Coordinates of C-alpha atoms in Angstrom, one line a residue:
Chain W
M1 CA 4.3 1.1 -42.6
T2 CA 2.0 3.5 -44.3
D3 CA -1.0 2.8 -42.1
T4 CA -2.3 5.4 -39.8
P5 CA -0.2 5.4 -36.7
L6 CA -1.9 4.1 -33.5
L7 CA -0.7 7.1 -31.6
E8 CA 0.5 10.3 -33.1
V9 CA 1.4 13.7 -31.6
R10 CA 2.0 16.8 -33.7
G11 CA 3.6 20.0 -32.8
L12 CA 3.8 19.2 -29.2
N13 CA 5.2 21.9 -26.9
K14 CA 5.9 21.6 -23.2
S15 CA 7.5 24.0 -20.8
F16 CA 8.3 24.0 -17.2
G17 CA 8.3 27.6 -16.2
P18 CA 10.8 29.4 -18.5
V19 CA 12.4 26.2 -19.7
Q20 CA 11.0 24.8 -22.9
V21 CA 11.6 21.1 -22.7
L22 CA 9.8 20.0 -25.9
R23 CA 9.6 22.1 -29.0
D24 CA 7.2 21.3 -31.8
V25 CA 7.7 17.6 -31.4
D26 CA 6.1 15.1 -33.8
F27 CA 6.0 11.5 -32.8
S28 CA 4.2 8.5 -34.0
A29 CA 4.0 4.8 -33.0
Y30 CA 2.5 2.0 -35.0
A31 CA 0.7 -1.1 -33.9
G32 CA 2.8 -4.2 -34.3
Q33 CA 6.0 -2.3 -34.3
V34 CA 8.7 -1.4 -31.8
T35 CA 9.5 2.3 -31.9
A36 CA 12.7 3.1 -30.2
L37 CA 12.9 6.6 -28.6
V38 CA 16.5 7.7 -28.3
G39 CA 18.2 10.8 -27.1
D40 CA 20.8 12.1 -24.7
N41 CA 20.1 12.8 -21.1
G42 CA 17.9 15.9 -20.9
A43 CA 16.8 15.5 -24.5
G44 CA 13.2 15.3 -23.4
K45 CA 12.5 11.5 -23.7
S46 CA 10.9 11.2 -20.2
T47 CA 8.9 14.4 -20.6
L48 CA 7.6 13.2 -24.0
V49 CA 6.6 9.9 -22.5
K50 CA 4.9 11.5 -19.5
C51 CA 3.0 13.7 -21.9
L52 CA 1.8 10.6 -23.8
G53 CA 0.9 9.0 -20.5
G54 CA -1.1 12.0 -19.3
I55 CA 1.1 12.6 -16.3
Y56 CA 2.1 16.0 -17.7
S57 CA -0.5 18.1 -19.6
I58 CA 0.7 19.4 -22.9
D59 CA 1.0 23.2 -23.5
S60 CA 0.1 22.9 -27.2
G61 CA -0.1 20.3 -29.9
E62 CA -2.3 17.6 -31.2
Y63 CA -2.7 14.1 -29.7
L64 CA -4.2 11.6 -32.1
F65 CA -5.1 8.1 -31.3
D66 CA -6.3 5.8 -34.1
G67 CA -6.2 8.8 -36.3
K68 CA -8.7 10.7 -34.2
P69 CA -7.9 13.7 -32.0
V70 CA -8.3 13.0 -28.3
S71 CA -7.7 15.0 -25.2
V72 CA -5.6 13.4 -22.5
H73 CA -5.7 15.2 -19.1
G74 CA -4.5 12.6 -16.8
P75 CA -3.2 9.0 -16.4
R76 CA -6.8 7.8 -16.4
D77 CA -7.5 9.3 -19.8
A78 CA -4.4 7.6 -21.2
A79 CA -5.3 4.3 -19.5
A80 CA -8.8 4.5 -21.0
L81 CA -7.2 4.7 -24.5
G82 CA -5.0 1.7 -23.7
V83 CA -1.8 3.6 -23.2
D84 CA 0.4 2.3 -20.4
I85 CA 3.9 3.3 -19.2
V86 CA 6.2 0.8 -17.5
Y87 CA 8.6 2.9 -15.4
Q88 CA 12.1 1.8 -14.7
D89 CA 12.0 1.8 -10.9
L90 CA 8.6 2.7 -9.8
A91 CA 6.5 0.0 -11.3
L92 CA 6.1 -2.6 -8.6
C93 CA 5.4 -3.1 -4.9
D94 CA 8.1 -5.2 -3.3
N95 CA 5.9 -6.6 -0.6
L96 CA 3.2 -7.8 -2.8
D97 CA 3.3 -11.0 -4.9
I98 CA 3.3 -11.2 -8.7
V99 CA -0.4 -11.6 -9.0
Q100 CA -1.2 -8.8 -6.6
N101 CA 1.2 -6.5 -8.5
M102 CA -0.2 -7.4 -11.9
F103 CA -3.7 -6.6 -10.8
L104 CA -2.9 -3.6 -8.7
G105 CA -5.5 -0.9 -9.2
R106 CA -7.8 -3.2 -11.2
E107 CA -8.5 -6.1 -8.8
I108 CA -11.1 -8.6 -9.7
K109 CA -13.8 -8.9 -7.0
S110 CA -16.6 -11.3 -6.3
G111 CA -19.0 -9.3 -4.2
I112 CA -16.9 -7.3 -1.8
V113 CA -14.2 -9.9 -1.5
L114 CA -11.1 -10.1 -3.7
D115 CA -11.2 -13.0 -6.2
D116 CA -7.6 -14.2 -5.8
I117 CA -8.1 -17.5 -7.5
T118 CA -9.3 -15.9 -10.8
M119 CA -6.6 -13.3 -10.6
E120 CA -4.0 -16.0 -10.1
Q121 CA -5.3 -17.9 -13.1
K122 CA -5.3 -14.9 -15.4
A123 CA -1.9 -13.8 -14.3
A124 CA -0.5 -17.2 -15.0
E125 CA -2.2 -17.3 -18.4
T126 CA -0.8 -13.9 -19.3
L127 CA 2.7 -14.9 -18.4
A128 CA 2.3 -18.2 -20.3
S129 CA 1.0 -16.3 -23.4
L130 CA 4.3 -14.2 -23.3
S131 CA 6.2 -17.5 -23.0
V132 CA 7.6 -16.4 -19.6
R133 CA 9.1 -19.4 -17.9
T134 CA 11.6 -17.6 -15.7
V135 CA 9.3 -17.3 -12.6
Q136 CA 8.6 -20.3 -10.6
S137 CA 5.4 -19.2 -8.8
V138 CA 3.1 -16.3 -9.4
R139 CA 2.7 -16.2 -5.6
Q140 CA 6.3 -15.1 -5.1
H141 CA 6.9 -11.8 -3.5
V142 CA 8.4 -9.3 -6.0
S143 CA 11.2 -8.6 -3.6
S144 CA 12.5 -12.1 -4.2
L145 CA 12.7 -11.6 -8.0
S146 CA 15.8 -10.8 -10.0
G147 CA 16.0 -7.6 -12.0
G148 CA 15.0 -9.3 -15.3
Q149 CA 12.1 -11.1 -13.6
R150 CA 10.8 -7.8 -12.1
Q151 CA 11.0 -6.2 -15.5
T152 CA 9.1 -9.2 -17.0
V153 CA 6.4 -8.8 -14.4
A154 CA 6.1 -5.1 -15.0
I155 CA 5.7 -5.7 -18.7
A156 CA 3.3 -8.5 -18.2
K157 CA 1.2 -6.2 -16.0
A158 CA 0.9 -3.8 -18.9
V159 CA -0.1 -6.6 -21.3
L160 CA -2.7 -8.0 -18.9
W161 CA -4.9 -5.0 -19.5
N162 CA -5.2 -5.4 -23.2
N163 CA -3.3 -2.2 -23.6
R164 CA -2.7 -1.1 -27.1
L165 CA 0.4 0.9 -26.6
V166 CA 3.0 0.2 -24.0
V167 CA 5.9 2.5 -23.3
L168 CA 9.0 0.8 -21.7
D169 CA 11.3 3.2 -19.9
E170 CA 14.8 1.7 -20.2
P171 CA 13.7 -1.9 -19.4
T172 CA 17.2 -3.3 -19.7
A173 CA 19.1 -0.6 -17.9
A174 CA 20.1 -2.6 -14.8
L175 CA 20.2 -6.1 -16.4
G176 CA 22.9 -8.6 -17.2
V177 CA 23.5 -10.0 -20.7
A178 CA 21.2 -13.0 -20.5
Q179 CA 18.4 -11.2 -18.8
T180 CA 18.6 -8.3 -21.3
A181 CA 18.2 -10.9 -24.1
Q182 CA 15.2 -12.3 -22.4
V183 CA 13.5 -8.9 -21.9
L184 CA 14.3 -7.9 -25.5
E185 CA 12.7 -11.1 -26.7
L186 CA 9.7 -10.2 -24.7
V187 CA 9.6 -6.7 -26.1
R188 CA 9.7 -8.2 -29.6
R189 CA 6.9 -10.6 -28.8
L190 CA 4.6 -7.8 -27.5
A191 CA 4.9 -6.1 -30.9
D192 CA 4.4 -9.4 -32.7
N193 CA 1.2 -9.8 -30.7
G194 CA 0.0 -6.5 -32.3
L195 CA 0.8 -4.0 -29.6
A196 CA 2.5 -0.7 -30.4
V197 CA 5.6 -0.6 -28.3
V198 CA 7.7 2.4 -27.5
L199 CA 11.1 1.6 -26.2
I200 CA 13.3 4.1 -24.4
S201 CA 16.9 3.1 -24.4
H202 CA 20.4 4.3 -24.3
N203 CA 21.8 1.1 -25.6
M204 CA 22.2 1.1 -29.4
N205 CA 22.6 -2.7 -29.4
D206 CA 19.2 -3.1 -27.8
V207 CA 17.7 -0.6 -30.1
F208 CA 18.9 -2.2 -33.3
A209 CA 18.1 -5.7 -31.9
V210 CA 14.4 -5.0 -31.6
A211 CA 13.3 -1.7 -33.1
D212 CA 11.4 -1.3 -36.3
R213 CA 11.6 2.5 -36.2
I214 CA 13.8 4.9 -34.4
A215 CA 12.9 8.4 -33.2
A216 CA 15.7 10.6 -32.0
L217 CA 15.3 13.6 -29.8
F218 CA 17.9 16.3 -29.6
L219 CA 17.5 19.1 -27.0
G220 CA 13.7 18.9 -27.0
Q221 CA 13.3 18.6 -30.8
M222 CA 12.5 15.5 -32.8
C223 CA 15.4 15.4 -35.2
A224 CA 14.5 12.2 -37.1
Q225 CA 11.9 9.4 -37.2
V226 CA 13.3 6.7 -39.5
S227 CA 13.1 3.0 -40.2
A228 CA 15.7 1.1 -38.3
T229 CA 16.9 -0.6 -41.5
D230 CA 17.6 2.7 -43.2
V231 CA 20.1 3.9 -40.7
T232 CA 23.4 2.8 -39.2
H233 CA 24.6 2.7 -35.6
S234 CA 26.8 5.7 -36.2
Q235 CA 24.1 7.8 -37.8
I236 CA 21.9 7.4 -34.8
V237 CA 24.7 8.2 -32.5
E238 CA 25.4 11.4 -34.5
L239 CA 21.7 12.3 -34.4
I240 CA 21.7 11.9 -30.6
T241 CA 24.8 13.9 -30.1
S242 CA 24.5 16.7 -32.6
G243 CA 20.9 16.5 -33.9
R244 CA 21.9 15.8 -37.5
S245 CA 23.6 13.3 -39.6
G246 CA 24.0 13.9 -43.3
D247 CA 20.6 14.4 -44.8
L248 CA 18.9 13.5 -41.6
G249 CA 18.2 15.6 -38.7
L250 CA 17.7 19.3 -37.9
R251 CA 18.7 21.9 -40.4
Q252 CA 20.8 24.8 -39.1
N253 CA 17.7 27.0 -38.6
G254 CA 16.2 24.3 -36.4
A255 CA 13.5 22.9 -38.7
T256 CA 13.1 19.1 -39.2
A257 CA 14.4 17.7 -42.4
Chain T
M1 CA 19.3 -15.1 -7.8
T2 CA 17.3 -16.9 -5.1
A3 CA 17.7 -20.6 -5.2
I4 CA 14.5 -21.6 -3.5
P5 CA 11.9 -18.9 -3.4
I6 CA 9.7 -19.2 -0.3
P7 CA 6.1 -18.4 -1.1
A8 CA 4.7 -15.3 0.7
R9 CA 2.1 -17.3 2.6
V10 CA 4.7 -19.6 4.2
R11 CA 6.9 -16.7 5.2
G12 CA 4.0 -14.9 6.8
S13 CA 3.0 -17.9 8.9
V14 CA 6.6 -18.5 10.1
Q15 CA 6.5 -15.0 11.6
Q16 CA 3.2 -15.6 13.3
L17 CA 4.3 -19.0 14.6
L18 CA 7.3 -17.3 16.2
A19 CA 5.1 -14.9 18.0
L20 CA 2.7 -17.6 19.0
A21 CA 5.5 -19.8 20.4
S22 CA 6.7 -16.8 22.5
L23 CA 3.2 -16.3 23.8
I24 CA 3.0 -20.0 24.9
A25 CA 6.5 -19.8 26.4
I26 CA 5.5 -16.8 28.5
L27 CA 2.2 -18.5 29.6
V28 CA 4.1 -21.6 30.7
F29 CA 6.7 -19.5 32.5
F30 CA 4.2 -17.5 34.5
S31 CA 2.2 -20.6 35.3
F32 CA 5.1 -22.1 37.0
A33 CA 6.2 -18.8 38.5
S34 CA 2.9 -18.1 40.3
P35 CA 0.1 -20.2 41.5
Y36 CA -2.3 -17.4 40.9
F37 CA -1.5 -17.0 37.3
F38 CA -3.2 -19.9 35.5
T39 CA -6.6 -19.6 37.2
P40 CA -9.8 -19.0 35.3
S41 CA -10.5 -15.6 36.9
N42 CA -6.9 -14.3 36.2
L43 CA -7.1 -15.6 32.6
V44 CA -10.4 -13.8 32.1
G45 CA -8.8 -10.7 33.5
I46 CA -6.0 -11.0 30.9
L47 CA -8.5 -11.4 28.1
M48 CA -10.4 -8.3 29.4
A49 CA -7.2 -6.3 29.4
A50 CA -6.3 -7.6 26.0
T51 CA -9.7 -6.7 24.6
V52 CA -9.4 -2.9 24.8
T53 CA -5.7 -2.7 23.7
G54 CA -6.4 -5.5 21.1
I55 CA -9.3 -3.6 19.5
L56 CA -7.1 -0.5 19.3
A57 CA -4.3 -2.6 17.8
L58 CA -6.6 -4.2 15.2
G59 CA -7.4 -0.8 13.7
T60 CA -3.9 0.5 14.0
T61 CA -2.7 -2.6 12.1
F62 CA -4.3 -1.1 8.9
V63 CA -2.6 2.2 9.5
I64 CA 0.8 0.8 10.1
V65 CA 0.6 -1.7 7.2
S66 CA -0.1 1.3 5.0
G67 CA 3.1 2.9 6.2
G68 CA 1.5 5.4 8.6
I69 CA 1.2 5.6 12.3
D70 CA -1.7 6.7 14.6
L71 CA -0.7 8.2 18.0
S72 CA -4.1 9.5 18.7
I73 CA -5.8 6.1 19.4
G74 CA -5.2 6.2 23.2
T75 CA -6.6 9.6 24.0
G76 CA -9.0 9.3 21.1
M77 CA -10.4 6.2 22.9
I78 CA -10.9 8.2 26.1
L79 CA -12.6 10.9 24.2
C80 CA -15.0 8.4 22.6
G81 CA -15.7 7.1 26.1
V82 CA -16.6 10.6 27.2
M83 CA -18.8 11.1 24.2
T84 CA -20.6 7.9 25.1
G85 CA -21.3 9.6 28.5
V86 CA -22.4 12.8 26.8
F87 CA -24.8 11.1 24.5
M88 CA -26.3 8.7 27.0
T89 CA -26.2 10.7 30.3
Y90 CA -26.1 14.4 29.3
W91 CA -28.3 14.1 26.2
G92 CA -30.4 11.2 27.3
W93 CA -30.0 9.1 24.2
P94 CA -31.0 5.5 24.3
A95 CA -28.0 3.1 24.9
W96 CA -27.9 1.8 21.3
A97 CA -27.8 5.3 19.9
G98 CA -25.1 6.4 22.3
V99 CA -23.0 3.4 21.4
I100 CA -23.4 4.0 17.6
G101 CA -22.8 7.7 18.1
A102 CA -19.6 7.1 20.0
I103 CA -18.3 4.7 17.4
L104 CA -19.1 7.1 14.6
F105 CA -17.4 9.8 16.6
G106 CA -14.3 7.6 16.6
G107 CA -14.6 7.3 12.9
L108 CA -14.8 11.1 12.6
I109 CA -11.5 11.4 14.6
G110 CA -9.9 8.9 12.2
F111 CA -11.3 10.7 9.2
I112 CA -9.8 14.0 10.4
N113 CA -6.4 12.2 10.9
G114 CA -6.7 10.8 7.4
F115 CA -7.6 14.2 5.9
N116 CA -4.6 15.8 7.6
V117 CA -2.3 13.0 6.4
S118 CA -3.5 12.4 2.8
V119 CA -5.1 15.7 1.7
L120 CA -3.0 18.2 3.6
G121 CA 0.1 15.9 3.4
L122 CA 1.1 16.2 7.1
P123 CA 3.5 13.5 8.3
P124 CA 1.4 10.9 10.1
F125 CA 3.5 11.1 13.2
I126 CA 2.9 14.9 13.6
A127 CA -0.8 14.8 12.4
T128 CA -1.8 12.1 14.9
L129 CA 0.4 13.6 17.7
G130 CA -1.6 16.8 17.3
M131 CA -4.8 14.8 17.4
M132 CA -3.6 13.0 20.5
L133 CA -3.3 16.3 22.4
V134 CA -6.5 17.7 21.0
A135 CA -8.5 14.5 22.0
S136 CA -6.8 14.6 25.5
G137 CA -7.8 18.2 26.0
L138 CA -11.3 17.8 24.6
S139 CA -12.0 14.9 27.0
L140 CA -11.2 17.1 30.0
V141 CA -13.1 20.2 28.6
I142 CA -16.3 18.3 27.6
S143 CA -16.5 16.3 30.9
G144 CA -15.4 19.2 33.1
T145 CA -12.6 16.8 34.2
K146 CA -15.1 14.7 36.1
P147 CA -16.1 11.1 35.3
I148 CA -19.5 10.7 33.7
Y149 CA -21.6 7.9 35.2
F150 CA -24.3 6.0 33.3
K151 CA -27.0 6.6 35.8
E152 CA -29.9 6.2 33.4
H153 CA -28.4 3.1 31.8
P154 CA -27.4 0.7 34.6
D155 CA -27.3 -2.1 32.1
F156 CA -24.7 -0.4 29.9
Q157 CA -21.9 -2.1 31.8
L158 CA -23.2 -5.5 30.5
L159 CA -21.9 -4.7 27.1
M160 CA -18.4 -5.5 28.3
N161 CA -19.2 -7.7 31.3
Y162 CA -22.2 -9.8 30.5
D163 CA -21.4 -13.5 30.7
V164 CA -22.1 -15.1 27.3
I165 CA -21.9 -18.6 28.5
P166 CA -24.2 -19.3 31.5
G167 CA -22.3 -20.5 34.5
A168 CA -18.9 -19.8 33.0
R169 CA -17.0 -16.5 33.0
F170 CA -16.8 -15.4 29.4
P171 CA -17.5 -11.7 29.0
L172 CA -19.4 -10.4 26.0
G173 CA -16.6 -7.8 25.5
V174 CA -14.1 -10.6 24.8
L175 CA -16.6 -12.2 22.3
I176 CA -16.9 -8.8 20.6
F177 CA -13.1 -8.7 20.4
L178 CA -13.1 -12.1 18.7
V179 CA -15.7 -11.1 16.2
L180 CA -13.9 -7.9 15.4
T181 CA -10.7 -9.9 14.9
V182 CA -12.3 -12.1 12.3
V183 CA -13.8 -9.0 10.6
A184 CA -10.5 -7.2 10.6
A185 CA -8.6 -10.3 9.3
V186 CA -11.1 -10.7 6.4
V187 CA -11.0 -7.0 5.5
L188 CA -7.2 -6.8 5.6
S189 CA -6.5 -9.9 3.6
K190 CA -9.5 -10.3 1.4
T191 CA -10.8 -6.9 0.4
I192 CA -9.7 -4.0 -1.7
V193 CA -9.0 -1.7 1.2
G194 CA -6.7 -4.3 2.8
R195 CA -4.9 -4.9 -0.5
Y196 CA -4.3 -1.1 -1.0
A197 CA -3.1 -0.8 2.6
F198 CA -0.4 -3.2 1.7
S199 CA 0.4 -1.7 -1.6
I200 CA 0.5 1.9 -0.3
G201 CA 2.7 0.8 2.6
S202 CA 5.0 -1.1 0.1
N203 CA 5.3 1.5 -2.6
E204 CA 3.0 4.5 -2.6
A205 CA 4.2 5.9 -5.9
A206 CA 3.8 2.7 -7.7
T207 CA 0.3 2.3 -6.3
A208 CA -0.6 5.8 -7.4
L209 CA 0.8 5.1 -10.9
S210 CA -1.3 1.9 -11.1
G211 CA -4.4 4.2 -11.0
V212 CA -5.2 3.8 -7.3
N213 CA -6.7 6.9 -5.7
V214 CA -4.2 6.9 -2.8
V215 CA -5.7 9.9 -1.0
R216 CA -9.1 8.3 -0.8
W217 CA -7.8 5.0 0.4
K218 CA -5.6 6.6 3.1
L219 CA -8.7 8.5 4.3
T220 CA -10.6 5.2 4.4
I221 CA -7.8 3.4 6.3
Y222 CA -7.5 6.1 9.0
T223 CA -11.3 6.2 9.3
I224 CA -11.3 2.4 9.9
A225 CA -8.7 2.8 12.6
G226 CA -11.0 5.5 14.1
L227 CA -14.0 3.3 14.1
F228 CA -12.0 0.7 16.1
V229 CA -11.0 3.5 18.5
G230 CA -14.7 4.3 19.0
I231 CA -15.6 0.7 19.7
A232 CA -12.7 0.4 22.2
G233 CA -13.8 3.6 23.9
V234 CA -17.4 2.3 24.3
L235 CA -16.2 -1.0 25.8
A236 CA -13.7 0.7 28.1
A237 CA -16.5 3.0 29.4
S238 CA -18.8 -0.1 29.8
R239 CA -16.1 -2.0 31.6
L240 CA -15.8 0.8 34.3
S241 CA -19.5 1.7 34.1
S242 CA -18.3 5.2 33.7
A243 CA -16.5 7.5 31.2
Q244 CA -13.2 8.5 32.7
P245 CA -11.8 11.7 31.1
V246 CA -8.3 11.3 32.3
G247 CA -5.6 9.0 30.9
G248 CA -5.2 7.2 27.7
M249 CA -1.7 8.5 27.1
G250 CA 0.5 5.5 26.7
L251 CA -2.3 3.2 25.6
E252 CA -1.5 4.0 22.0
L253 CA 2.1 2.8 22.5
E254 CA 0.8 -0.4 24.1
A255 CA -1.4 -1.0 21.0
I256 CA 1.4 -0.1 18.6
A257 CA 3.7 -2.4 20.6
A258 CA 1.2 -5.2 20.1
V259 CA 1.1 -4.6 16.4
V260 CA 4.9 -4.6 16.1
I261 CA 5.4 -7.6 18.3
G262 CA 2.9 -9.4 16.0
G263 CA 5.3 -8.9 13.1
T264 CA 3.8 -5.9 11.3
S265 CA 6.5 -3.7 9.9
L266 CA 6.7 -0.1 11.0
Q267 CA 8.0 0.6 7.5
G268 CA 4.7 -0.6 6.1
G269 CA 3.8 -3.2 3.6
R270 CA 3.9 -6.2 5.8
G271 CA 1.7 -7.4 8.7
S272 CA -1.3 -9.5 9.7
I273 CA -4.2 -9.4 12.1
A274 CA -3.4 -12.8 13.5
G275 CA 0.0 -11.5 14.5
T276 CA -1.5 -8.4 16.1
V277 CA -3.9 -10.5 18.2
V278 CA -1.0 -12.6 19.4
G279 CA 1.0 -9.4 20.1
A280 CA -1.9 -7.9 22.1
L281 CA -2.1 -11.2 24.1
I282 CA 1.7 -11.1 24.7
V283 CA 1.5 -7.6 26.0
A284 CA -1.5 -8.4 28.2
V285 CA 0.0 -11.6 29.6
L286 CA 3.3 -10.0 30.3
T287 CA 1.8 -7.1 32.1
N288 CA -0.5 -9.4 34.1
G289 CA 2.1 -12.0 34.8
L290 CA 4.6 -9.5 36.1
R291 CA 2.0 -8.1 38.4
V292 CA 0.9 -11.5 39.6
T293 CA 4.5 -12.5 40.3
A294 CA 4.8 -9.2 42.3
V295 CA 7.4 -7.6 40.0
P296 CA 7.5 -3.9 41.0
Q297 CA 5.5 -1.7 38.6
E298 CA 8.6 0.3 37.6
W299 CA 10.3 -2.9 36.3
Q300 CA 7.2 -4.0 34.4
S301 CA 7.6 -1.3 31.8
V302 CA 11.3 -2.1 31.6
V303 CA 10.5 -5.7 30.6
V304 CA 7.7 -4.7 28.1
G305 CA 10.1 -2.2 26.5
C306 CA 12.8 -4.8 26.2
V307 CA 10.3 -7.3 24.6
I308 CA 9.5 -4.6 22.0
L309 CA 13.2 -4.1 21.2
V310 CA 13.7 -7.8 20.8
A311 CA 10.6 -8.2 18.6
V312 CA 11.7 -5.4 16.2
Y313 CA 15.2 -6.8 16.1
V314 CA 14.1 -10.3 15.3
D315 CA 11.8 -8.9 12.6
M316 CA 14.8 -7.0 11.1
L317 CA 17.0 -10.1 11.1
R318 CA 14.3 -12.0 9.3
R319 CA 14.0 -9.4 6.7
K320 CA 17.7 -9.4 6.1
A321 CA 17.7 -13.2 5.7
N322 CA 15.2 -12.7 2.9

């Protein structure tokens, strides 16, 4: 808990024109832990994540990886660090099969020809290492998969690349009860395998089921980063809705407690 | 949710088999309908006709799979034919240089299309419609609206017409088409540019988020289509032993029809070279068969149009079933 965070941002600011979306945000994520990022709609969760992933450039603030300051100017920089974001809807190509999706953008070639056999083996190994048994064939088109299976493939894709930090944007948003449980189990396993996992979720049950730490955003400010065992459901809900809860959260003048 | 997932490979081949079965049915039908249809010389004529459209369709398959469209291939092909004439007759280049020059010129047309679509962000339909008119006009301007003959290169017509097998009628042009088919099939299914054509056509945003340089690969895809246009232009000029500056409009639709009949989705993301070849053969056989059975010309396009409608409808039904 007291180690250096794998990823840390300090005093991050981001504006779109006159609208300041993120204000002096501090955020850290640790290897081997699930950090839940919670907040109401418009609190700045997606913006923060896109800043971490290099999709948005930050206006000011420090970005530290492994304790060292780094500059991230695009998705490629983030990918080079081993930071990957699994988006809710945009992650997969329906008309490609599971293997093709998992290797999209990083295909293995032998000469100028794609090495589909090696890719198929590695994809199957990765799914097996995550104890994924829900897909019958890695050659299935993604369009034929259920929501939970799609999410599993998207997460496995991020894992395949030995990423060190994976951000999951509402991975359980459109799933049923059983599938949600499967995906959460997978999220937990990622962290147990040593990855830093950032989980964006609106669902407090999901958050408390898997998260080690919880970071709550309120109107573009980080109001608390706490251990999940130190807070209750209702405290987190208060933080999300009002920015403070007892000793936790923003003081009246807006500074972080 | 799905009880029995059908692997992608099997589904793909079902669609090709359907097109192939239709082709055989049409062949059988015309063989009974006319004594002139199933004769060696007529079949060679069909293959020759399928060659030019087919080569255009091969390149267009890449564009359509990637979710784009190329309307400039018909008049672009005419322009490439005219450029063959310019290089070889006006400028006196040797035949090989003229051929390579014209093919690269086709590549340039495709590159400009790709630039307009991917860098400037024009809708493919509009970008290539513009190029279609530009190419059509340039062919007339450059040639002075007159055909260019290959006086210095009497052997140039052999490129399309030379009989590969002594004693039998099997034109070199058809052999070139076969070789290009194999090349296109390998490139589309086994190389990175083919993979990205599918992924861009399937979900461009996801492809970009996966770190693929979508702009660069779209440029490549349109350039490939342009190179095929160049090859088709050279062969068309060789076939007639002259570069004809007029026409070409409508050829793009024939090629696109071949692609669609072959099961490639106009929405992008799905398709195959094998399907496109079968589609090109269906179009060529239909056109020829209707002519041989003396169906009036006006009715021929009605029939081909209906076939396209049926093909697209069947494709849609199949997709719903999935």
